[in-house]
């Protein structure tokens, strides 16, 4: 079905809520979910490197062969199980071609059989993004045409240590490569009998390293023709024949990493094309895997929300591929804790992204109790437990989790507030809109306010939120604006920051401000502009009742102190993750816009951060993490919990790995916790 036909089948307006590329996904069947991880995941390894790669990479220990064997030995696998893990992670395929890797793939078949025999599930590593050409071309000479090539025709490579030039990136628009990858997936499922496929390096290189192979150049033009009618192409480009449109090119005078605001329609569409081809390739692979075994879990390694412009830099729009996965990795370095200069660093954004799409996040936590506590609080399971031997901290938290698992099973995040991460706003104006989203999230995190992160498609149904935050959501489509307006009129709260709804989804300046009538004091925006203004004209704070709802407008979330210099591609890395100077003003306005008591309110010392979850009609759990636990326990925390269905409190209990057992408090909706060392769960049972 062509996209145009599909569009006409949708209810009016529903289509425009999605980023354009989502149509392919929306028009196909859903990928079935595996159920065996419904009650959480405790995954540990086993190295993911085959010996062949360790040797080819160089720099190994002289006993590397012995080490390789020990990672799949019965002793290691048994020890992983004894430490409380439930899934054994091991290597399967690294990118040398199946012929070269077969002996070690057979090692994995044997190790997996043993793991299964003692009751573990098996998680196998498959390299998504590597062709080690020296062996691969020997096995499959046609593979020379499967390589990603830059505009000059040179192979595009991975970047480890700047010296792995034997690792070409394959093109994901190339069906021959995808068909080859399916053979590996089949081996994983039918021979190794894997329960879980980890696809590593799920990303693309940043410009100028984008693929200009014939599959991509022709694919881009076809993508434009499928996406738009002749008339729409004319509206988009000024002409309708796109047969000569090329992917963007760069040179010394035009460095891509310096581009600030992305207004060129062809570059915008090229970003969309790259994001879509990654999602489409994964969809093919996931559908194929599920046709062999519906209970196989699909996992990818793309990073989470780290402050980068991932659509532009890496061809990744999480909203398109997380519906295909149940687990994903983030290898971001952001170890949680309070920094010397007072910044609170966390991976909370990435965990929230995972929860929005019903995924589990895997990340490195095992050497730090705050990190493991953050994971249990925001991920609701252990996820990645580490490599054998597991750390003492991890064993302590696994034991706590397994003893209290019923508190984590089937929970959903409980929050009144939703923060929008608008694709077009952030992708096309990263320095301003990403920073604003980061600061809004930071203010909520540090005030221990539970919140959801939502994306464009979620604007179609805002009924479950009481306040929606638009952090410089500049680019909103007509249906999105309509939905926000309807939400407020029906009684919702809006907290709008900076510039909101001033542009459409292609970042064309609206003649009438998109939220006119809701926000009266927004300064006018500019149309064509090449660089970000350092000093923007600010409007006035505004509080206004509209229909049954309330609108709070804050002209800007102010960075506290001098803004760090942006590096390449304007990454808003954790140097920017600072409590905004006017956070109080923002939070007060948010409170006012909510127009009523919150479902969960935490009042306590600084650096105590909260997440709330519920098992509907049974229990509400408030998870508290002391991000400054290296310094001192947090004392005297006050909690208020309201049941949305009006039930009474039957009991209140505290659980912590730092307590010998659960502690019962007096059953009341408001209660005090004397002390939180690192991690505490307050569980309120409803009558
Ligand atoms: Zn290509």
XYZ file of C-alpha atoms and ligand atoms in Angstrom, residues 148 171 173 211-213 215-216, ligand 1:
9
model
C 28.276 1.933 3.227
C 24.393 -0.493 4.233
C 19.215 -0.086 2.635
C 25.981 6.349 2.866
C 25.809 7.524 -0.748
C 25.658 4.055 -2.326
C 20.705 1.823 -2.826
C 20.666 4.953 -0.665
Zn 23.719 2.791 1.278
